[in-house]
DNA sequence: CTGTTAGCGCGTTCAT
DNA sequence: ATGAACGCGCTAACAG
């Protein structure tokens, strides 16, 4: 150890101590079976004595492989990131022998694209997967080095859903089931104007309502927090015929529940309420919030699978997101007041 | 480009094209000002033409610096990871010129320790910070190479709080304020038996209650989800004198709210309820859940600051977590029924 | 089965 | 101000 003068032991140090060539040590470390038994023992002893660990930077430089993939995620002001999607991407990568590093990038699309190029061009990683969209530079031609940069945009800068997460078809089921329960007068509470997921959910909501000959008494849009829901309920006239409020997510729905409580409207007796996203507490929020459960693992698996297929020069499997969304009916929805006994 | 045969351009390629030595290009890339103007122009042109980007693996090998730090986080079944703490660690690292990669490790303390050693010994990173505890191997002596491995255990394997996050002193304020509001009969709902944070919160709760001469009618412990709270309320006798239920987190409290609703107990008129952790929807869960807001950014900043101080051979600043917790009083708490007009 | 040689791409050292 | 030589730690290729 004293010969090392504080530096990390290298192959050569081990080789010297074990009285073999550094190449033999290299073979031993790589698990080459063709090594004499007595040498194996001496090499292992030397490794243990010196505490040798291969220098992965040097190895990567030599073999031009790092086995590392980057997953780029927007760094957001929101307090939580979707761990299920992240662990699904990691698990999928592990299954193919890759490690994953998660890179949180603040500052929106251009900063994200810059960082993705940096990562790809640095030689650190063999592929970059972003869960949020890139700007146009990514699509313009292949780059030297050929590290694939893939966007699988399922989030926006604020970590709200995008892309496939925009699929609002559960709205059709929600409105349809509420109609079967006797509801005819609806109201919608959505996220910020211009927010894609909210726009899509409102659009599908409105088509579903009119397709069944029902009445929508308007929509209220605002920030993704409870106050938007509270205010929307507060603004309804006292004699409103609305009996069902369909919301774009659970925060909004929680606000609607609170607003209803403030007005003395019982849920679901006077009012049915639905959310989206199955936030943890929603299930036990009295009276239990009907919501849409989204299979984040499916998304993570699919996204990473696509990058890995690209890496292996294979055709990515056809994406199948039919099982992405499932409506969970809970206590916040029930028969319309006029349909009750 | 055709000379490159598909490989990445290197310093030498640029040098050849610009008719200088690869050293000069290296200096140019490192921002050396002492380079002739005409050479600068030709080098820049060659870089642009070839799309040259430095190979960071090679550079790191040469300078023995990667500028990379790892943050180890338990990979959990829970759907969300604390993004605020992660972005705080990242921001702190950036301020000192480091990049951060987040490594999600499944499988508990030993797997985590293994992985930390792997990371530290690999030469990839210059430091490893784990937000969950290591096993004893970490403390046993310094390792060759000297990459610091630091644990700042604020989570357990399931990403529930540990270490400083166990600080349950807000219980004293909660019980005290409820006592001022006229409450004398308390009940506690906590997490799983043996769970450190739950144990601590229950212990402080009980001390606070008895210190003020109040009565605790027991505690109910169970999994961190709403059903534990629902069941706890359901099990109380109809004529219970309990008017305040203090919970160990917001999921439990949400369950208590639902249980109260099922029994027809108005909150806060009949019953006051408090949670912990300030989950997003809690604020708008009717009637607004009183909770403890935890400053996760402070924790992330402090943890990374400690690693960076170690890295720079400095003394880490004294940790100051006095501002970690703040009680947010909301509508789920109010005067005791007997203290109402 | 093992050793020798030759780079990987870069930055440092020492020359000029 | 620029260039030549060297080596970081490792593995591929070839000898033996």
XYZ file of C-alpha atoms (C1' of nucleotides) in Angstrom:
714
model
C 0.000 0.000 0.000
C 2.874 2.325 0.787
C 4.279 1.923 -2.699
C 1.089 3.401 -4.009
C 1.642 6.798 -2.419
C -2.047 7.315 -1.963
C -3.127 6.636 -5.520
C -5.580 3.939 -6.463
C -4.027 0.582 -7.212
C -4.018 -0.317 -10.908
C -3.804 -3.494 -12.874
C -0.057 -3.172 -12.919
C 0.179 -2.917 -9.150
C -1.823 -6.085 -8.813
C 0.230 -7.777 -11.512
C 3.486 -6.905 -9.828
C 2.325 -8.202 -6.488
C 0.957 -11.401 -8.010
C 3.958 -11.898 -10.249
C 1.986 -12.086 -13.477
C 1.509 -9.697 -16.356
C -1.095 -6.995 -16.100
C -2.870 -8.624 -18.989
C -3.436 -11.773 -17.002
C -4.949 -9.724 -14.257
C -7.172 -8.036 -16.787
C -8.338 -11.421 -18.010
C -8.955 -12.573 -14.475
C -11.048 -9.515 -13.737
C -13.087 -10.032 -16.905
C -13.820 -13.583 -15.828
C -11.699 -15.354 -18.407
C -11.821 -19.050 -17.426
C -8.514 -19.912 -19.060
C -6.250 -18.997 -16.177
C -4.138 -21.393 -14.118
C -5.527 -22.150 -10.701
C -2.446 -21.069 -8.802
C -2.389 -17.758 -10.624
C -6.040 -17.167 -9.884
C -5.362 -17.521 -6.193
C -2.382 -15.201 -6.195
C -4.182 -12.596 -8.258
C -7.213 -12.685 -6.007
C -4.975 -12.334 -2.968
C -3.220 -9.344 -4.506
C -6.527 -7.723 -5.403
C -7.768 -8.181 -1.873
C -4.593 -6.897 -0.331
C -4.472 -3.766 -2.442
C -8.206 -3.225 -2.513
C -8.097 -3.052 -6.284
C -11.179 -1.968 -8.233
C -11.112 -1.496 -11.992
C -11.097 2.089 -13.185
C -14.222 2.263 -15.261
C -13.265 5.498 -16.927
C -10.162 3.881 -18.393
C -12.038 0.778 -19.387
C -14.753 2.820 -21.065
C -12.193 4.774 -22.971
C -10.607 1.613 -24.260
C -13.746 -0.310 -25.187
C -15.697 2.778 -26.212
C -18.643 1.580 -24.237
C -19.960 2.961 -20.994
C -23.179 1.019 -20.684
C -24.746 4.215 -19.404
C -27.986 5.792 -20.526
C -29.332 9.157 -19.469
C -32.939 9.872 -18.722
C -33.706 13.552 -18.837
C -36.528 14.806 -16.657
C -37.681 18.364 -16.177
C -36.647 19.790 -12.829
C -39.804 21.353 -11.615
C -41.195 23.356 -8.786
C -43.618 20.519 -8.105
C -42.656 18.589 -5.019
C -42.784 15.116 -6.511
C -41.548 13.277 -9.569
C -43.147 10.099 -10.849
C -40.968 7.422 -9.297
C -42.908 4.614 -10.917
C -42.072 5.783 -14.390
C -38.444 6.282 -13.432
C -38.057 2.869 -11.876
C -39.731 1.310 -14.889
C -37.205 2.919 -17.239
C -34.375 1.791 -14.980
C -35.667 -1.760 -14.770
C -36.065 -1.995 -18.523
C -32.506 -0.725 -19.045
C -31.088 -3.154 -16.491
C -32.732 -6.010 -18.329
C -30.494 -5.158 -21.262
C -27.348 -4.572 -19.243
C -27.421 -0.799 -19.115
C -27.180 1.519 -16.161
C -29.331 4.599 -15.975
C -28.551 8.026 -14.663
C -31.384 10.430 -14.149
C -30.624 13.997 -15.053
C -32.924 16.714 -13.795
C -32.813 19.729 -16.073
C -34.367 23.021 -15.128
C -35.292 25.730 -17.590
C -37.548 24.369 -20.285
C -37.210 22.901 -23.732
C -34.133 24.687 -25.010
C -32.101 24.130 -21.865
C -33.177 20.508 -21.996
C -32.111 20.153 -25.605
C -28.769 21.774 -24.874
C -28.180 19.378 -22.033
C -29.191 16.361 -24.108
C -26.660 17.312 -26.763
C -24.016 17.812 -24.126
C -24.723 14.393 -22.709
C -24.778 12.723 -26.087
C -21.676 14.441 -27.377
C -19.665 14.002 -24.237
C -19.037 10.325 -24.701
C -20.341 9.650 -21.210
C -23.514 7.936 -22.262
C -24.616 5.730 -25.098
C -28.091 7.096 -25.358
C -30.288 9.881 -24.103
C -33.980 9.582 -23.397
C -35.976 12.636 -22.545
C -39.409 12.384 -21.035
C -40.131 15.919 -22.143
C -39.991 17.420 -25.590
C -36.933 18.791 -27.397
C -36.734 21.701 -29.744
C -36.253 21.328 -33.485
C -32.510 20.816 -33.397
C -32.900 17.199 -32.369
C -34.641 16.125 -35.533
C -32.294 17.893 -37.918
C -30.014 15.172 -39.207
C -27.772 12.651 -37.526
C -24.798 13.771 -35.524
C -21.274 12.435 -35.617
C -20.716 9.806 -32.984
C -24.205 8.541 -33.486
C -25.350 8.546 -29.873
C -29.115 8.360 -30.186
C -31.131 11.128 -28.642
C -34.717 10.161 -28.212
C -37.619 12.177 -26.974
C -40.601 10.421 -25.573
C -42.509 13.483 -24.496
C -44.904 12.488 -21.788
C -44.297 15.533 -19.608
C -44.113 19.246 -20.124
C -41.742 21.611 -18.338
C -43.900 21.502 -15.258
C -44.122 17.746 -15.238
C -47.714 17.737 -16.297
C -48.736 15.157 -18.839
C -48.034 15.494 -22.549
C -47.998 13.190 -25.560
C -49.642 9.869 -24.932
C -50.539 11.118 -21.478
C -52.863 13.503 -23.292
C -55.110 10.624 -24.223
C -58.420 11.826 -22.854
C -60.595 8.939 -23.998
C -61.521 7.993 -20.416
C -63.662 11.136 -20.552
C -65.996 9.210 -22.816
C -66.409 6.498 -20.220
C -66.792 9.006 -17.410
C -69.474 11.048 -19.128
C -71.183 7.908 -20.396
C -71.420 6.300 -16.978
C -72.603 9.513 -15.365
C -75.288 9.747 -18.035
C -76.393 6.218 -17.190
C -76.619 7.340 -13.573
C -79.129 9.928 -14.687
C -76.953 13.026 -14.897
C -77.876 15.474 -17.629
C -76.312 18.761 -16.540
C -72.547 18.879 -16.425
C -69.789 21.303 -15.594
C -66.078 21.052 -16.287
C -63.113 22.269 -14.254
C -59.790 22.235 -16.080
C -56.208 23.347 -15.776
C -54.606 26.494 -17.166
C -55.786 27.750 -20.549
C -53.306 26.584 -23.154
C -52.230 23.583 -21.131
C -52.389 20.728 -23.636
C -53.716 17.969 -21.367
C -56.381 20.270 -20.039
C -57.352 21.390 -23.495
C -57.646 17.824 -24.650
C -59.659 16.699 -21.669
C -62.029 19.595 -22.039
C -62.403 18.954 -25.755
C -63.206 15.283 -25.290
C -65.518 16.139 -22.387
C -67.456 18.530 -24.582
C -67.694 16.117 -27.480
C -68.829 13.332 -25.167
C -71.468 15.526 -23.556
C -72.932 16.753 -26.801
C -72.712 13.366 -28.477
C -75.147 12.059 -25.859
C -77.429 15.062 -26.038
C -76.466 16.216 -22.565
C -75.870 19.784 -21.427
C -72.586 21.334 -20.416
C -73.044 24.476 -18.362
C -69.581 25.662 -19.119
C -66.069 25.128 -17.992
C -63.786 26.844 -15.547
C -60.058 26.826 -16.136
C -57.270 27.821 -13.819
C -54.078 26.737 -12.099
C -53.702 23.106 -11.138
C -54.563 23.544 -7.529
C -57.550 23.311 -5.314
C -58.431 26.978 -5.372
C -59.507 26.703 -8.999
C -62.016 24.050 -7.989
C -63.165 25.960 -4.948
C -63.763 29.094 -6.969
C -65.556 27.242 -9.755
C -68.094 25.799 -7.351
C -68.497 29.097 -5.558
C -69.328 30.774 -8.861
C -72.206 28.456 -9.752
C -75.658 29.940 -9.239
C -77.569 28.630 -6.233
C -80.243 27.085 -8.460
C -77.840 25.550 -10.972
C -79.125 22.340 -12.516
C -75.575 20.971 -12.636
C -75.295 17.597 -10.870
C -71.927 16.410 -12.142
C -68.597 18.201 -12.221
C -65.912 16.529 -14.291
C -62.391 17.709 -13.484
C -59.110 17.498 -15.328
C -57.194 16.260 -12.302
C -57.427 15.332 -8.650
C -56.172 18.632 -7.271
C -58.978 20.428 -9.054
C -61.466 17.787 -7.943
C -60.302 18.111 -4.350
C -60.992 21.812 -4.609
C -64.445 21.101 -6.003
C -65.122 18.795 -3.066
C -64.081 21.527 -0.706
C -66.188 24.080 -2.539
C -69.189 21.763 -2.413
C -68.651 21.257 1.296
C -68.565 25.018 1.802
C -71.900 25.386 -0.008
C -73.437 22.517 1.907
C -73.782 20.388 -1.215
C -73.486 16.732 -0.315
C -71.296 14.526 -2.478
C -72.489 12.421 -4.223
C -76.110 13.054 -3.221
C -76.348 16.562 -4.600
C -73.236 16.519 -6.779
C -71.041 13.913 -8.431
C -67.347 14.760 -8.873
C -64.573 13.097 -10.876
C -60.826 13.692 -10.968
C -57.846 12.308 -12.870
C -54.440 10.876 -11.888
C -55.227 8.914 -8.736
C -53.225 10.953 -6.295
C -52.424 8.988 -3.186
C -54.807 10.687 -0.823
C -57.660 10.897 -3.321
C -58.772 7.388 -2.601
C -59.499 8.225 1.001
C -60.650 11.758 0.521
C -64.209 11.653 1.753
C -66.252 10.340 0.052
C -63.531 8.714 -2.085
C -62.690 10.397 -5.358
C -63.572 8.795 -8.668
C -60.519 9.198 -10.848
C -58.495 7.891 -13.766
C -55.625 5.555 -12.896
C -52.732 5.970 -15.287
C -50.222 3.133 -15.754
C -46.959 5.044 -15.483
C -44.846 1.899 -15.533
C -46.157 1.018 -18.947
C -45.038 4.389 -20.210
C -41.567 4.149 -18.691
C -41.054 0.659 -20.025
C -42.180 1.626 -23.485
C -40.048 4.753 -23.615
C -36.869 3.016 -22.530
C -37.672 0.059 -24.752
C -37.747 2.372 -27.699
C -34.322 3.812 -26.902
C -32.833 0.369 -26.415
C -34.293 -0.888 -29.669
C -32.684 2.080 -31.412
C -29.405 1.307 -29.712
C -29.507 -2.281 -30.884
C -30.500 -1.287 -34.357
C -33.788 -3.063 -33.985
C -37.253 -1.970 -34.886
C -39.003 -0.749 -31.745
C -42.083 -2.813 -30.950
C -45.410 -1.289 -31.811
C -46.546 0.890 -28.953
C -49.671 -0.350 -27.290
C -51.197 2.090 -24.865
C -54.691 0.669 -24.822
C -54.267 -0.307 -21.170
C -52.828 3.069 -20.175
C -55.913 4.480 -18.502
C -58.528 2.914 -16.257
C -61.393 4.701 -14.548
C -61.741 3.927 -10.840
C -65.284 4.547 -9.689
C -65.482 5.603 -6.075
C -67.860 7.333 -3.677
C -67.701 10.809 -5.182
C -69.974 9.686 -8.011
C -73.501 8.351 -7.732
C -76.965 8.605 -9.212
C -78.222 12.065 -10.103
C -80.474 13.598 -7.408
C -83.527 13.373 -9.657
C -82.778 9.682 -10.274
C -82.634 8.851 -6.565
C -85.494 7.184 -4.726
C -16.319 13.651 -42.657
C -15.644 10.740 -44.950
C -12.128 10.406 -43.565
C -13.658 9.707 -40.212
C -15.319 6.479 -41.253
C -18.174 7.089 -38.889
C -16.131 7.627 -35.774
C -16.273 10.762 -33.698
C -13.857 13.473 -34.685
C -10.956 13.920 -32.280
C -8.558 16.685 -31.497
C -6.215 15.288 -34.118
C -8.844 15.381 -36.826
C -9.509 19.006 -36.058
C -5.790 19.733 -35.909
C -5.156 18.161 -39.274
C -7.951 20.098 -40.903
C -6.837 23.366 -39.322
C -3.187 22.716 -40.021
C -2.057 23.050 -36.452
C -0.966 20.579 -33.820
C -3.556 18.860 -31.712
C -2.096 20.684 -28.717
C -3.071 24.015 -30.129
C -6.569 22.770 -30.622
C -6.618 21.512 -27.068
C -5.562 24.916 -25.832
C -8.179 26.592 -27.965
C -10.871 24.354 -26.541
C -9.720 25.088 -22.997
C -9.978 28.792 -23.672
C -6.278 29.574 -23.703
C -6.029 33.231 -24.798
C -2.514 32.910 -26.160
C -3.410 31.716 -29.632
C -2.908 33.611 -32.869
C -6.039 35.146 -34.305
C -5.737 33.425 -37.689
C -5.315 30.060 -36.000
C -8.346 30.625 -33.821
C -10.479 31.186 -36.882
C -9.217 28.117 -38.711
C -9.617 25.933 -35.640
C -13.136 27.145 -35.027
C -13.994 26.490 -38.652
C -12.602 22.982 -38.459
C -14.505 22.289 -35.237
C -17.702 23.459 -36.823
C -17.139 21.512 -39.987
C -16.400 18.267 -38.213
C -18.875 18.791 -35.408
C -16.148 18.179 -32.905
C -17.009 17.799 -29.221
C -14.406 16.895 -26.619
C -14.518 13.326 -25.398
C -15.175 13.716 -21.727
C -14.226 10.151 -20.922
C -10.737 10.720 -22.268
C -10.424 14.070 -20.593
C -11.570 12.659 -17.293
C -9.061 9.904 -17.524
C -6.292 12.366 -18.096
C -7.169 14.918 -15.468
C -8.640 12.399 -13.006
C -11.634 14.607 -12.499
C -15.125 13.915 -13.687
C -16.995 16.652 -11.900
C -19.721 14.110 -11.256
C -21.432 13.338 -7.988
C -23.892 10.544 -7.325
C -26.970 10.880 -5.203
C -28.307 7.531 -4.109
C -32.026 7.289 -3.454
C -34.014 4.211 -2.535
C -36.092 2.910 -5.400
C -39.416 2.324 -3.847
C -42.841 1.030 -4.629
C -44.217 4.445 -3.753
C -45.308 6.370 -6.805
C -43.441 9.582 -6.070
C -39.956 10.703 -5.086
C -39.278 14.026 -3.429
C -38.332 16.213 -6.350
C -37.759 19.263 -4.205
C -35.013 17.617 -2.252
C -33.446 16.271 -5.433
C -33.467 19.589 -7.207
C -32.024 21.229 -4.123
C -29.103 18.807 -4.082
C -28.579 19.371 -7.797
C -28.696 23.131 -7.473
C -26.209 23.111 -4.616
C -23.832 20.903 -6.623
C -24.127 23.119 -9.699
C -23.167 26.097 -7.611
C -19.812 24.414 -7.065
C -19.341 23.223 -10.622
C -20.427 19.641 -10.177
C -22.972 17.632 -12.107
C -25.268 15.250 -10.330
C -26.548 11.880 -11.347
C -29.357 10.352 -9.386
C -29.108 6.636 -8.854
C -32.198 4.763 -7.746
C -31.246 1.633 -5.860
C -33.766 -1.033 -4.994
C -33.297 -3.620 -2.302
C -32.491 -1.982 0.998
C -29.446 -0.970 2.957
C -26.969 -3.619 1.884
C -27.755 -3.331 -1.789
C -27.451 0.408 -1.413
C -24.090 0.145 0.287
C -22.832 -2.224 -2.396
C -23.884 0.189 -5.073
C -22.287 3.145 -3.304
C -18.993 1.311 -3.155
C -19.287 0.388 -6.796
C -19.892 4.006 -7.698
C -17.091 5.289 -5.521
C -14.585 2.699 -6.652
C -15.414 2.898 -10.297
C -13.741 6.212 -10.880
C -16.919 7.548 -12.451
C -17.789 9.927 -9.686
C -15.944 12.068 -7.218
C -18.364 11.631 -4.387
C -21.394 9.669 -3.351
C -24.234 10.989 -1.263
C -26.913 8.661 -0.038
C -30.176 9.954 1.314
C -30.749 6.644 3.044
C -28.557 4.838 5.532
C -25.630 2.543 4.766
C -24.534 -0.529 6.639
C -21.434 -0.630 8.827
C -18.931 -1.136 6.050
C -19.019 2.531 5.162
C -17.605 3.730 8.431
C -14.796 1.179 8.601
C -11.718 3.134 7.578
C -10.848 5.071 4.474
C -10.650 3.365 1.150
C -7.951 3.627 -1.510
C -8.779 6.293 -4.000
C -10.373 8.379 -1.340
C -13.700 9.078 -3.027
C -15.892 10.235 -0.165
C -19.006 8.264 0.551
C -21.426 10.174 2.675
C -24.717 9.129 4.134
C -27.246 11.727 5.045
C -30.022 9.405 6.043
C -33.282 11.235 5.718
C -35.212 8.352 4.181
C -35.651 4.686 4.884
C -35.948 1.969 2.254
C -39.536 2.921 1.609
C -38.755 6.604 1.281
C -40.359 7.454 4.550
C -38.561 9.965 6.721
C -35.561 9.097 8.858
C -32.822 11.002 10.654
C -33.530 14.690 10.946
C -36.891 14.073 9.309
C -37.771 12.238 12.509
C -37.842 15.489 14.388
C -41.299 15.374 15.889
C -41.163 18.586 17.881
C -44.064 20.137 15.916
C -46.214 17.701 17.908
C -45.630 19.937 20.894
C -47.036 22.926 19.036
C -49.940 20.907 17.657
C -51.016 19.516 20.994
C -50.420 22.838 22.688
C -52.553 24.800 20.278
C -55.329 22.209 20.385
C -55.247 22.436 24.168
C -55.634 26.212 23.910
C -58.637 25.566 21.688
C -60.190 23.662 24.568
C -59.423 20.083 23.547
C -58.740 17.703 26.427
C -59.352 14.267 24.954
C -56.987 13.124 22.218
C -56.395 10.156 20.010
C -53.405 9.316 17.832
C -53.229 7.544 14.483
C -49.752 6.492 13.413
C -47.901 4.498 10.822
C -46.684 0.918 11.040
C -45.384 -0.333 14.369
C -41.615 -0.156 14.323
C -41.550 2.631 11.782
C -39.116 5.155 13.282
C -40.866 8.376 12.300
C -44.182 7.028 13.535
C -42.664 5.859 16.764
C -41.102 9.229 17.366
C -44.234 11.181 16.550
C -46.299 8.995 18.829
C -43.747 9.333 21.628
C -43.643 13.114 21.404
C -47.428 13.225 21.107
C -47.787 11.233 24.316
C -45.254 13.301 26.182
C -46.908 16.521 25.030
C -50.354 15.303 26.047
C -49.347 14.177 29.507
C -47.131 17.212 30.099
C -50.234 19.376 29.818
C -52.378 17.103 31.937
C -54.521 16.104 28.945
C -55.868 12.649 28.183
C -54.841 10.370 25.344
C -57.431 7.716 24.624
C -54.915 5.544 22.884
C -53.278 5.210 19.526
C -53.962 3.222 16.431
C -51.071 2.160 14.211
C -51.170 0.705 10.748
C -49.991 1.040 7.157
C -49.478 4.521 5.768
C -52.735 4.709 3.915
C -56.185 5.997 4.452
C -57.704 2.716 5.567
C -55.752 2.889 8.814
C -57.414 6.201 9.571
C -60.837 5.022 8.469
C -60.631 1.953 10.693
C -59.335 3.929 13.662
C -62.315 6.254 13.605
C -64.728 3.391 13.066
C -63.372 1.653 16.156
C -64.018 4.569 18.511
C -67.046 4.137 20.777
C -70.052 6.221 19.867
C -69.831 8.196 23.105
C -66.070 8.741 22.992
C -64.982 12.010 24.540
C -62.225 12.344 21.966
C -62.411 15.667 20.137
C -58.968 15.762 18.504
C -57.193 13.143 16.428
C -53.526 13.802 15.784
C -52.108 11.787 12.874
C -48.589 10.922 11.829
C -49.150 11.893 8.201
C -51.651 13.230 5.701
C -52.683 9.869 4.265
C -53.720 8.730 7.702
C -55.441 12.034 8.352
C -57.321 11.805 5.065
C -58.570 8.415 6.187
C -59.646 9.897 9.505
C -61.553 12.600 7.649
C -63.283 9.953 5.592
C -64.034 7.877 8.684
C -65.466 10.931 10.414
C -67.596 11.664 7.399
C -68.913 8.104 7.439
C -69.905 8.455 11.094
C -71.510 11.800 10.516
C -68.962 13.629 12.652
C -68.452 17.141 11.356
C -64.909 18.430 11.068
C -63.894 20.584 12.873
C -67.153 21.079 14.797
C -67.252 17.628 16.370
C -63.668 16.598 15.687
C -60.360 18.308 14.965
C -57.857 16.440 12.784
C -54.185 17.084 12.028
C -51.807 15.466 9.537
C -48.147 15.808 8.602
C -46.217 16.345 5.329
C -48.443 18.765 3.452
C -49.403 16.515 0.567
C -50.565 18.496 -2.416
C -54.265 17.791 -2.136
C -54.380 18.073 1.646
C -54.708 21.811 1.512
C -57.955 21.615 -0.359
C -59.321 18.480 1.153
C -62.490 19.695 2.815
C -62.274 21.315 5.272
C -58.538 21.889 4.631
C -56.130 19.716 6.531
C -53.945 21.145 9.267
C -50.516 19.699 8.690
C -46.778 20.094 9.137
C -44.900 21.627 6.218
C -41.412 20.198 5.909
C -38.713 22.200 4.111
C -37.248 19.521 1.855
C -35.040 21.977 0.015
C -33.249 22.851 3.204
C -32.469 19.190 3.714
C -31.212 18.634 0.173
C -29.060 21.725 0.294
C -27.556 20.777 3.627
C -26.844 17.195 2.594
C -25.098 18.144 -0.629
C -23.309 20.987 1.107
C -21.817 18.499 3.501
C -20.526 16.294 0.689
C -19.043 19.251 -1.134
C -17.344 20.517 2.000
C -15.795 17.094 2.445
C -14.685 17.130 -1.165
C -13.010 20.490 -0.733
C -11.418 19.470 2.505
C -13.400 22.085 4.359
C -15.293 21.844 7.578
C -19.007 21.433 6.795
C -21.063 24.300 8.177
C -22.991 23.611 11.335
C -26.327 22.096 10.422
C -29.248 24.278 11.316
C -32.603 22.583 11.015
C -34.539 24.872 13.284
C -36.627 26.045 10.318
C -37.258 22.531 9.024
C -40.836 22.167 10.204
C -43.731 24.602 10.294
C -47.274 23.838 11.334
C -49.923 25.061 8.893
C -53.227 25.578 10.654
C -56.206 24.982 8.396
C -59.896 24.235 8.620
C -59.651 20.700 9.979
C -58.846 22.100 13.411
C -60.989 24.370 15.535
C -62.288 24.914 19.046
C -63.379 21.857 20.981
C -67.161 21.314 20.894
C -67.505 22.121 24.557
C -65.607 25.349 24.027
C -67.907 26.517 21.237
C -70.613 29.102 21.792
C -2.278 -20.502 -20.859
C 0.542 -16.109 -20.653
C 3.293 -12.021 -21.974
C 4.328 -8.103 -25.141
C 2.973 -4.379 -27.796
C 0.008 -0.845 -29.238
C -3.141 2.336 -28.885
C -8.075 4.717 -27.048
C -8.282 10.814 -26.742
C -6.745 13.885 -23.997
C -3.741 17.330 -21.182
C 0.880 18.226 -19.248
C 5.726 18.996 -19.769
C 9.284 20.590 -21.946
C 11.168 22.028 -25.756
C 11.481 25.429 -29.522
C 2.898 31.044 -29.673
C 3.310 26.281 -31.031
C 4.811 21.348 -31.376
C 6.700 16.624 -29.890
C 6.751 13.308 -26.649
C 4.703 11.011 -22.882
C 1.423 8.673 -19.990
C -3.366 8.223 -17.598
C -5.460 2.589 -16.932
C -7.222 -0.372 -19.615
C -8.096 -4.152 -23.325
C -7.469 -6.072 -28.300
C -4.390 -8.377 -31.075
C -0.831 -11.071 -31.674
C 3.086 -13.910 -30.143
C 4.793 -17.448 -27.872
